[in-house]
XYZ file of C-alpha atoms in Angstrom:
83
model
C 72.580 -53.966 -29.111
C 73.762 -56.682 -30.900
C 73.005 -59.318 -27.843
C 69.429 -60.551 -27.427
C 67.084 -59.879 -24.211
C 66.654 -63.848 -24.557
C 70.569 -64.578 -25.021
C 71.119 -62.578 -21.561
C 68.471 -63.679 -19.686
C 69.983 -67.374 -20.528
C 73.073 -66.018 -19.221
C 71.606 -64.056 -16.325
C 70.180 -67.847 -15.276
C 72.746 -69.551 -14.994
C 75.134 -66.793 -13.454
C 73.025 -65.358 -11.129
C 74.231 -61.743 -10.141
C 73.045 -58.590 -8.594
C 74.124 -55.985 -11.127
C 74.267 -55.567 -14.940
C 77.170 -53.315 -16.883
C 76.465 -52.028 -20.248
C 78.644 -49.973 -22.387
C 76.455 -48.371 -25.485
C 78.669 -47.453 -28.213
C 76.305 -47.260 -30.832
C 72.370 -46.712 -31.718
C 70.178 -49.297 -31.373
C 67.511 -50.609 -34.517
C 64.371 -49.433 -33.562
C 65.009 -48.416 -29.878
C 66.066 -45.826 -27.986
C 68.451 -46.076 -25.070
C 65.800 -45.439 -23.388
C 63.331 -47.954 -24.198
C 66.430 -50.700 -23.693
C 67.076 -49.444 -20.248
C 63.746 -49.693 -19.654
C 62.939 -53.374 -21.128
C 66.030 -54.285 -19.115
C 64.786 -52.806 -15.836
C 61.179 -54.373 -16.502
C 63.236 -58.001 -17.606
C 65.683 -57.937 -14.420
C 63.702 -56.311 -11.484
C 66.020 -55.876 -8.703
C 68.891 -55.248 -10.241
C 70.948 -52.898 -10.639
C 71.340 -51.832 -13.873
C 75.147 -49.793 -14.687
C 75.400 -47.776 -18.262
C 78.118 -46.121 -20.072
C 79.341 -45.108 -23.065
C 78.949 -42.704 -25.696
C 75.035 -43.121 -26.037
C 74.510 -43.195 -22.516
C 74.281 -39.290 -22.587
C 70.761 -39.786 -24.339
C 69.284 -41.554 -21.073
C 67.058 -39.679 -19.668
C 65.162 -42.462 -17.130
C 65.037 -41.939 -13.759
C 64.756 -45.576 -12.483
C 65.451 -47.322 -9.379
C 69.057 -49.204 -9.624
C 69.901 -47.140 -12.652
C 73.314 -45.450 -12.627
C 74.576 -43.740 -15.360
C 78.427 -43.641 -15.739
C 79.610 -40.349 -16.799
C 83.482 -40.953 -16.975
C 86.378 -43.671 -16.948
C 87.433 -43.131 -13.677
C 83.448 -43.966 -12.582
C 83.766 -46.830 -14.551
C 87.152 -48.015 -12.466
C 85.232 -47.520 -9.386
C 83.222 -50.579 -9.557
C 85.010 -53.565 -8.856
C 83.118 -57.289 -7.975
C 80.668 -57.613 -4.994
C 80.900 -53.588 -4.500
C 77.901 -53.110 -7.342
């Protein structure tokens, strides 16, 4: 991804939230999905974690507050304090 671990944890900070949403379009230098998802999970314990997109097929993690979003209409159904 082309966003740091250290760019979103300053962002997590300062907007404090329950949930993160990531749409993977496209491979990652030297990581799998996998291994992201998982540095994510390790860097933001206790919250939920949302993926979709194209690469998000290629997850194969079976973590607590992981959901992987397998369609549009999945992606519509979240809406703001309903993560």
């Amino acid at each position: 991804t082309n966003l740091s671990m250290d760019t979103l944890a300053g962002y997590a900070d300062r907007h404090p939230g329950d949930a993160l949403y990531f749409h993977v379009l496209t491979n990652f230098t030297d990581l799998k999905p996998d291994g992201y998802i998982s540095m994510l999970s390790e860097r933001f314990p206790g919250r939920k974690i949302y993926v979709s997109g194209p690469l998000s097929k290629e997850i194969t993690l079976d973590l607590p507050g992981l959901q992987i979003l397998h369609s549009m209409n999945e992606v519509r159904m979240l809406k703001p304090g309903k993560a």
